Amino acid sequence: MTTATATAGTTAVATAAPLHVTGAGVVSAAGYGLAPLGELLLKQGELEKSPVGEDADAYPPRPVRAVHGFDVKEHLGRKGTKYLDRLTSFGLVACKEVLEGAEVSGGRTGVVLATNTGSVSTHSSLLYDTLTLEKPYLVNPGQFPNTVMNSTSGQIAIRNGLRGLNATVAGGQTASLLAFRHARLALGLGRAERLLVGGVEELSAPAAWAWHRTGVLREDAALGEGAAVFTVQQDPAEGALAELLACEVRFTPDPRHYAEGLANAVSRALDRSGVRPEEVTAVSLGAAHHRGLERIEERGVRAALGGELPRAVRVADVLGETYSASGALQLAALLALWQAEPPASPVTALVTSVGRDGNAAALVVRSPR
């Protein structure tokens, strides 16, 4: 739902009705749930920086923030988990957290999940087997479903009996915020009553080498993995974790104007939320440690907020670069901090993201009332 607002001498802007976050499931290097993430952000504690898995020895010389000790069977049991890849396992465990104890109508509950290419490790291992095994290329057929980009969202729906809208959004750095934008449109059109919205990313040696060789990250920047999924609905709910106001996205083809594109997205999101720039108390930034983009993002936010940069939250400082899941984990960081240090009265924050492809996005979030 939207309502039209206007002031004398200005163009009417449709104000977005808030969406309510009623649950959150997080899998990250900090642990499971919001509480460990909040503690890590406040204390800036140290995490293990070594990779995990069968390809751990093949990683480049770069710090890594992996989810250590993760075993999907401990969370979901042995049935149906034999061929699950790490990406899908993260998504399923995060959704188990967010749905635990909740009464969900499967027919009107759907999934909107952000990713980039699906499981890079599965793609790489199957390609390697195809090229190296004897003919007729006896690859493991049980792994093939994991090569499909929407495998994780499909598995989430199947395991939890969710028969509503099911969408996978691929958008690189901005994928998670694009997913929230998609969810807002779907709920506004009545396509579902409730959506599980978030992002997921896994670590692997091939992906780590891609980051390392391109040089787009600072040398000391860590690589991370994890998932954050949120239950989002239009109806107000007792004990909601946050309100999601407007989410706006922009594409700017000229790299010289990326900051202007982000500033435009932020300003539009604030207008549609009915929020003045000076009311923003924090911004959760997504381009931390990205060469060039980090300053572009800060410059775009400053331009939209009148030159000031409020409290900056950089979840990548503690969890590493999580790419398509970064926007979801940026939101999780805000919610974790609000839980750890509840504000005396509702406050408003921004989640921003900007990519090297010219996409930029901004989400306006309000703390619980």
Short mmCIF file of C-alpha atoms in Angstrom, two decimals:
data_model
loop_
_atom_site.label_atom_id
_atom_site.label_comp_id
_atom_site.label_asym_id
_atom_site.label_seq_id
_atom_site.Cartn_x
_atom_site.Cartn_y
_atom_site.Cartn_z
CA MET A 1 0.00 0.00 0.00
CA THR A 2 1.08 3.57 -0.65
CA THR A 3 -0.41 6.93 0.20
CA ALA A 4 0.10 10.14 -1.74
CA THR A 5 1.59 13.12 0.07
CA ALA A 6 2.32 16.60 -1.21
CA THR A 7 3.35 20.01 0.03
CA ALA A 8 2.84 23.39 -1.58
CA GLY A 9 5.07 23.90 -4.58
CA THR A 10 6.35 20.32 -4.66
CA THR A 11 5.52 17.24 -6.67
CA ALA A 12 3.47 14.61 -4.87
CA VAL A 13 5.48 11.59 -3.76
CA ALA A 14 3.87 8.23 -3.00
CA THR A 15 4.78 7.30 0.56
CA ALA A 16 5.52 3.61 1.01
CA ALA A 17 3.69 1.80 3.80
CA PRO A 18 6.12 0.06 6.16
CA LEU A 19 6.83 -3.65 6.01
CA HIS A 20 7.34 -5.42 9.31
CA VAL A 21 10.28 -7.72 10.06
CA THR A 22 8.95 -10.38 12.42
CA GLY A 23 11.91 -12.76 12.50
CA ALA A 24 15.56 -13.11 11.52
CA GLY A 25 17.80 -16.09 10.85
CA VAL A 26 21.55 -15.56 10.52
CA VAL A 27 24.45 -17.88 9.75
CA SER A 28 27.82 -16.13 9.81
CA ALA A 29 31.37 -16.35 11.04
CA ALA A 30 30.10 -14.76 14.27
CA GLY A 31 27.75 -17.69 14.91
CA TYR A 32 24.02 -18.30 14.60
CA GLY A 33 21.42 -15.60 15.11
CA LEU A 34 21.60 -11.86 15.77
CA ALA A 35 23.07 -11.95 19.29
CA PRO A 36 26.59 -13.20 18.40
CA LEU A 37 26.77 -10.70 15.56
CA GLY A 38 25.81 -7.84 17.86
CA GLU A 39 28.43 -8.84 20.39
CA LEU A 40 31.10 -9.06 17.70
CA LEU A 41 30.20 -5.63 16.29
CA LEU A 42 30.32 -3.98 19.70
CA LYS A 43 33.47 -5.65 20.96
CA GLN A 44 35.26 -5.94 17.61
CA GLY A 45 36.42 -9.39 18.69
CA GLU A 46 38.74 -11.56 16.67
CA LEU A 47 37.54 -14.44 14.51
CA GLU A 48 39.43 -17.33 13.00
CA LYS A 49 40.89 -16.28 9.66
CA SER A 50 41.51 -19.69 8.12
CA PRO A 51 39.38 -21.35 5.42
CA VAL A 52 37.52 -24.63 5.90
CA GLY A 53 36.57 -27.53 3.66
CA GLU A 54 38.34 -29.95 1.34
CA ASP A 55 39.86 -27.10 -0.68
CA ALA A 56 41.14 -25.16 2.37
CA ASP A 57 44.77 -25.60 1.29
CA ALA A 58 44.06 -24.15 -2.15
CA TYR A 59 43.06 -20.64 -0.99
CA PRO A 60 45.12 -17.55 -1.90
CA PRO A 61 47.12 -15.75 0.82
CA ARG A 62 44.25 -13.62 2.11
CA PRO A 63 42.32 -13.52 5.43
CA VAL A 64 39.10 -15.51 5.43
CA ARG A 65 36.09 -15.33 7.76
CA ALA A 66 34.52 -18.75 7.27
CA VAL A 67 31.69 -20.34 9.23
CA HIS A 68 33.73 -22.82 11.27
CA GLY A 69 32.30 -26.06 12.60
CA PHE A 70 29.28 -25.97 10.33
CA ASP A 71 27.59 -29.32 9.74
CA VAL A 72 24.17 -29.19 8.13
CA LYS A 73 23.24 -32.60 9.56
CA GLU A 74 23.45 -31.19 13.09
CA HIS A 75 20.80 -28.65 12.19
CA LEU A 76 18.53 -30.51 9.78
CA GLY A 77 19.27 -34.19 10.40
CA ARG A 78 20.62 -36.71 7.93
CA LYS A 79 17.50 -37.13 5.78
CA GLY A 80 17.80 -35.34 2.46
CA THR A 81 21.06 -33.56 3.30
CA LYS A 82 23.63 -35.85 1.68
CA TYR A 83 23.98 -33.84 -1.53
CA LEU A 84 23.30 -30.35 -0.21
CA ASP A 85 26.05 -27.87 -0.99
CA ARG A 86 27.29 -25.27 1.49
CA LEU A 87 25.29 -22.43 -0.10
CA THR A 88 21.97 -24.27 0.14
CA SER A 89 22.80 -25.51 3.64
CA PHE A 90 23.36 -21.95 4.88
CA GLY A 91 20.04 -20.85 3.42
CA LEU A 92 18.13 -23.78 4.92
CA VAL A 93 19.61 -23.33 8.39
CA ALA A 94 18.92 -19.57 8.36
CA CYS A 95 15.31 -20.27 7.37
CA LYS A 96 14.97 -22.90 10.07
CA GLU A 97 15.98 -20.24 12.60
CA VAL A 98 13.54 -17.67 11.28
CA LEU A 99 10.60 -20.10 11.13
CA GLU A 100 11.22 -21.87 14.43
CA GLY A 101 8.18 -21.47 16.65
CA ALA A 102 6.29 -19.39 14.05
CA GLU A 103 2.86 -20.28 12.69
CA VAL A 104 3.18 -20.06 8.92
CA SER A 105 0.52 -20.48 6.25
CA GLY A 106 2.49 -22.25 3.51
CA GLY A 107 0.04 -21.35 0.77
CA ARG A 108 0.55 -17.61 1.25
CA THR A 109 4.21 -17.59 2.29
CA GLY A 110 6.96 -17.30 -0.28
CA VAL A 111 10.71 -16.83 -0.69
CA VAL A 112 12.79 -14.07 -2.29
CA LEU A 113 16.48 -14.93 -2.08
CA ALA A 114 19.54 -13.05 -3.31
CA THR A 115 22.54 -14.79 -4.81
CA ASN A 116 24.89 -14.18 -7.71
CA THR A 117 25.61 -17.43 -9.55
CA GLY A 118 24.48 -20.04 -7.05
CA SER A 119 27.15 -22.42 -5.77
CA VAL A 120 30.53 -21.61 -7.34
CA SER A 121 32.13 -24.63 -5.66
CA THR A 122 29.57 -27.03 -7.18
CA HIS A 123 29.99 -25.51 -10.63
CA SER A 124 33.78 -25.77 -10.35
CA SER A 125 33.86 -29.35 -9.06
CA LEU A 126 31.44 -30.62 -11.71
CA LEU A 127 33.37 -28.86 -14.45
CA TYR A 128 36.61 -30.36 -13.16
CA ASP A 129 35.08 -33.85 -13.06
CA THR A 130 33.70 -33.43 -16.56
CA LEU A 131 37.15 -32.60 -17.91
CA THR A 132 39.17 -35.15 -15.95
CA LEU A 133 37.05 -38.28 -15.40
CA GLU A 134 37.00 -41.08 -17.92
CA LYS A 135 34.26 -41.11 -20.52
CA PRO A 136 31.29 -41.09 -20.42
CA TYR A 137 32.08 -38.41 -17.80
CA LEU A 138 30.73 -40.19 -14.75
CA VAL A 139 30.01 -37.08 -12.71
CA ASN A 140 27.92 -37.31 -9.55
CA PRO A 141 24.30 -36.66 -10.64
CA GLY A 142 23.32 -35.86 -7.06
CA GLN A 143 25.30 -32.63 -7.27
CA PHE A 144 23.75 -31.38 -10.49
CA PRO A 145 20.63 -29.73 -8.95
CA ASN A 146 22.95 -27.49 -6.93
CA THR A 147 24.25 -25.90 -10.14
CA VAL A 148 20.87 -24.26 -10.77
CA MET A 149 20.82 -20.69 -9.48
CA ASN A 150 17.44 -21.02 -7.75
CA SER A 151 18.23 -24.36 -6.12
CA THR A 152 18.47 -22.83 -2.63
CA SER A 153 15.16 -20.97 -2.77
CA GLY A 154 13.50 -24.12 -4.15
CA GLN A 155 14.90 -26.27 -1.37
CA ILE A 156 13.71 -23.76 1.23
CA ALA A 157 10.18 -23.89 -0.18
CA ILE A 158 10.11 -27.69 -0.45
CA ARG A 159 11.45 -28.39 3.04
CA ASN A 160 9.18 -25.86 4.73
CA GLY A 161 6.04 -26.38 2.66
CA LEU A 162 6.03 -22.82 1.31
CA ARG A 163 3.82 -22.69 -1.79
CA GLY A 164 3.78 -18.94 -2.37
CA LEU A 165 5.92 -16.75 -4.60
CA ASN A 166 9.42 -18.17 -5.10
CA ALA A 167 12.06 -15.91 -6.62
CA THR A 168 15.84 -15.78 -6.88
CA VAL A 169 17.43 -12.38 -7.51
CA ALA A 170 20.93 -12.17 -9.01
CA GLY A 171 22.43 -8.71 -8.87
CA GLY A 172 26.02 -8.91 -7.68
CA GLN A 173 26.86 -6.51 -4.87
CA THR A 174 23.33 -5.05 -4.71
CA ALA A 175 21.50 -8.40 -4.94
CA SER A 176 20.13 -8.44 -1.38
CA LEU A 177 18.65 -4.95 -1.60
CA LEU A 178 17.19 -5.82 -5.00
CA ALA A 179 15.55 -8.78 -3.26
CA PHE A 180 13.96 -6.48 -0.67
CA ARG A 181 12.74 -4.24 -3.48
CA HIS A 182 11.24 -7.27 -5.25
CA ALA A 183 9.61 -8.41 -2.01
CA ARG A 184 8.04 -5.00 -1.44
CA LEU A 185 6.52 -5.04 -4.93
CA ALA A 186 5.24 -8.62 -4.51
CA LEU A 187 3.60 -7.92 -1.14
CA GLY A 188 2.10 -4.69 -2.44
CA LEU A 189 0.52 -6.59 -5.35
CA GLY A 190 -0.94 -9.20 -3.02
CA ARG A 191 1.22 -12.02 -4.35
CA ALA A 192 1.85 -13.24 -0.80
CA GLU A 193 0.99 -12.47 2.81
CA ARG A 194 4.48 -13.15 4.12
CA LEU A 195 7.89 -13.55 2.51
CA LEU A 196 11.23 -14.94 3.61
CA VAL A 197 13.69 -12.40 2.21
CA GLY A 198 17.48 -12.40 2.37
CA GLY A 199 20.74 -13.40 0.78
CA VAL A 200 23.26 -16.22 0.92
CA GLU A 201 26.89 -16.65 -0.16
CA GLU A 202 29.48 -19.41 0.29
CA LEU A 203 33.26 -19.43 0.31
CA SER A 204 35.32 -21.61 -2.00
CA ALA A 205 38.88 -21.60 -3.31
CA PRO A 206 37.85 -20.70 -6.92
CA ALA A 207 35.78 -17.72 -5.73
CA ALA A 208 38.55 -16.63 -3.36
CA TRP A 209 41.09 -16.66 -6.20
CA ALA A 210 38.72 -14.61 -8.36
CA TRP A 211 38.53 -11.92 -5.67
CA HIS A 212 42.30 -12.09 -5.14
CA ARG A 213 43.30 -11.85 -8.79
CA THR A 214 40.92 -9.04 -9.78
CA GLY A 215 42.38 -6.74 -7.12
CA VAL A 216 39.04 -5.02 -6.50
CA LEU A 217 39.43 -5.48 -2.72
CA ARG A 218 42.10 -3.99 -0.50
CA GLU A 219 44.96 -6.39 0.24
CA ASP A 220 43.98 -6.75 3.89
CA ALA A 221 40.27 -7.29 3.15
CA ALA A 222 38.89 -10.60 4.37
CA LEU A 223 36.55 -12.83 2.40
CA GLY A 224 33.42 -14.08 4.14
CA GLU A 225 30.35 -16.25 3.77
CA GLY A 226 26.97 -16.74 5.37
CA ALA A 227 23.26 -16.08 5.11
CA ALA A 228 20.68 -13.74 6.58
CA VAL A 229 16.96 -14.31 6.04
CA PHE A 230 14.07 -12.24 7.41
CA THR A 231 10.32 -12.79 7.71
CA VAL A 232 8.66 -9.76 6.14
CA GLN A 233 4.96 -8.90 6.05
CA GLN A 234 2.61 -5.95 5.63
CA ASP A 235 0.49 -6.59 8.73
CA PRO A 236 1.83 -5.12 12.00
CA ALA A 237 3.02 -7.72 14.49
CA GLU A 238 3.71 -7.69 18.20
CA GLY A 239 7.44 -7.79 18.91
CA ALA A 240 8.54 -6.91 15.37
CA LEU A 241 12.29 -6.49 14.97
CA ALA A 242 12.13 -3.50 12.62
CA GLU A 243 10.11 -1.68 10.00
CA LEU A 244 11.34 -1.62 6.41
CA LEU A 245 10.32 1.63 4.77
CA ALA A 246 11.14 2.43 1.16
CA CYS A 247 13.75 0.61 -0.92
CA GLU A 248 14.96 2.33 -4.09
CA VAL A 249 17.39 1.21 -6.77
CA ARG A 250 19.18 3.09 -9.52
CA PHE A 251 21.42 2.24 -12.48
CA THR A 252 24.12 4.67 -13.58
CA PRO A 253 26.05 3.65 -16.73
CA ASP A 254 28.89 6.17 -16.30
CA PRO A 255 31.35 5.29 -13.49
CA ARG A 256 32.08 9.00 -13.03
CA HIS A 257 28.54 9.44 -11.72
CA TYR A 258 28.17 6.38 -9.47
CA ALA A 259 28.06 8.56 -6.34
CA GLU A 260 25.30 10.69 -7.87
CA GLY A 261 23.33 7.55 -8.68
CA LEU A 262 23.53 6.34 -5.10
CA ALA A 263 22.65 9.79 -3.76
CA ASN A 264 19.59 9.75 -6.00
CA ALA A 265 18.53 6.34 -4.68
CA VAL A 266 19.00 7.44 -1.07
CA SER A 267 17.08 10.70 -1.56
CA ARG A 268 14.24 8.93 -3.32
CA ALA A 269 14.05 6.28 -0.59
CA LEU A 270 13.94 8.95 2.13
CA ASP A 271 11.23 10.89 0.30
CA ARG A 272 9.10 7.79 -0.12
CA SER A 273 9.60 6.95 3.55
CA GLY A 274 8.63 10.40 4.76
CA VAL A 275 12.03 10.71 6.47
CA ARG A 276 14.17 13.85 6.52
CA PRO A 277 17.94 13.46 5.94
CA GLU A 278 18.73 14.77 9.43
CA GLU A 279 16.61 12.01 10.98
CA VAL A 280 19.00 9.27 9.78
CA THR A 281 21.11 8.19 12.75
CA ALA A 282 23.16 5.38 11.18
CA VAL A 283 24.10 3.95 7.81
CA SER A 284 25.11 0.34 7.17
CA LEU A 285 27.63 0.54 4.33
CA GLY A 286 28.19 -2.24 1.81
CA ALA A 287 31.32 -1.24 -0.12
CA ALA A 288 33.77 -1.43 2.77
CA HIS A 289 37.23 -2.55 1.56
CA HIS A 290 36.30 -2.14 -2.14
CA ARG A 291 38.95 -0.07 -3.91
CA GLY A 292 37.29 3.07 -5.23
CA LEU A 293 33.73 2.04 -4.40
CA GLU A 294 34.18 2.63 -0.67
CA ARG A 295 34.73 6.36 -1.17
CA ILE A 296 32.05 6.53 -3.85
CA GLU A 297 29.50 5.06 -1.46
CA GLU A 298 30.42 7.44 1.36
CA ARG A 299 30.36 10.40 -1.03
CA GLY A 300 26.90 9.43 -2.32
CA VAL A 301 25.50 9.06 1.20
CA ARG A 302 26.99 12.39 2.30
CA ALA A 303 25.50 14.14 -0.73
CA ALA A 304 22.03 12.77 0.03
CA LEU A 305 22.24 13.58 3.75
CA GLY A 306 23.46 17.15 3.40
CA GLY A 307 27.18 16.54 3.80
CA GLU A 308 27.09 14.58 7.04
CA LEU A 309 27.88 10.88 7.46
CA PRO A 310 26.08 9.51 10.55
CA ARG A 311 27.28 6.53 12.54
CA ALA A 312 28.77 4.12 10.00
CA VAL A 313 28.27 0.37 10.44
CA ARG A 314 30.61 -1.77 8.36
CA VAL A 315 29.69 -5.40 8.87
CA ALA A 316 32.37 -6.45 6.37
CA ASP A 317 34.97 -5.36 8.95
CA VAL A 318 34.00 -8.37 11.07
CA LEU A 319 32.40 -10.85 8.63
CA GLY A 320 34.47 -10.19 5.52
CA GLU A 321 33.22 -9.53 1.99
CA THR A 322 30.01 -11.53 1.43
CA TYR A 323 29.08 -10.09 -2.00
CA SER A 324 25.46 -10.91 -2.88
CA ALA A 325 24.60 -11.60 0.77
CA SER A 326 26.16 -8.36 1.99
CA GLY A 327 22.96 -6.28 1.96
CA ALA A 328 21.10 -8.86 4.04
CA LEU A 329 23.96 -9.08 6.53
CA GLN A 330 24.14 -5.26 6.64
CA LEU A 331 20.49 -5.25 7.73
CA ALA A 332 21.23 -8.02 10.23
CA ALA A 333 24.01 -5.86 11.67
CA LEU A 334 21.60 -2.99 12.36
CA LEU A 335 19.05 -5.29 13.98
CA ALA A 336 21.77 -6.95 16.06
CA LEU A 337 23.02 -3.60 17.35
CA TRP A 338 19.48 -2.45 18.18
CA GLN A 339 18.93 -5.64 20.13
CA ALA A 340 22.24 -5.31 21.97
CA GLU A 341 21.74 -1.61 22.71
CA PRO A 342 18.00 -0.81 22.35
CA PRO A 343 17.47 2.86 21.44
CA ALA A 344 15.37 4.90 23.87
CA SER A 345 12.99 5.84 21.05
CA PRO A 346 12.60 4.65 17.44
CA VAL A 347 15.51 5.61 15.21
CA THR A 348 15.94 5.49 11.45
CA ALA A 349 18.90 4.05 9.55
CA LEU A 350 19.99 3.38 5.99
CA VAL A 351 21.33 0.27 4.30
CA THR A 352 23.22 1.17 1.12
CA SER A 353 24.95 -0.73 -1.64
CA VAL A 354 26.78 0.20 -4.83
CA GLY A 355 28.26 -2.13 -7.42
CA ARG A 356 30.88 -1.86 -10.15
CA ASP A 357 28.15 -2.55 -12.71
CA GLY A 358 26.53 0.82 -11.97
CA ASN A 359 23.73 -0.47 -9.77
CA ALA A 360 23.02 1.32 -6.50
CA ALA A 361 20.37 0.71 -3.86
CA ALA A 362 19.18 2.16 -0.56
CA LEU A 363 16.84 0.74 2.07
CA VAL A 364 15.34 2.82 4.90
CA VAL A 365 14.92 0.94 8.19
CA ARG A 366 13.26 1.99 11.44
CA SER A 367 13.99 0.39 14.81
CA PRO A 368 11.16 -1.24 16.84
CA ARG A 369 8.63 1.07 18.50
#
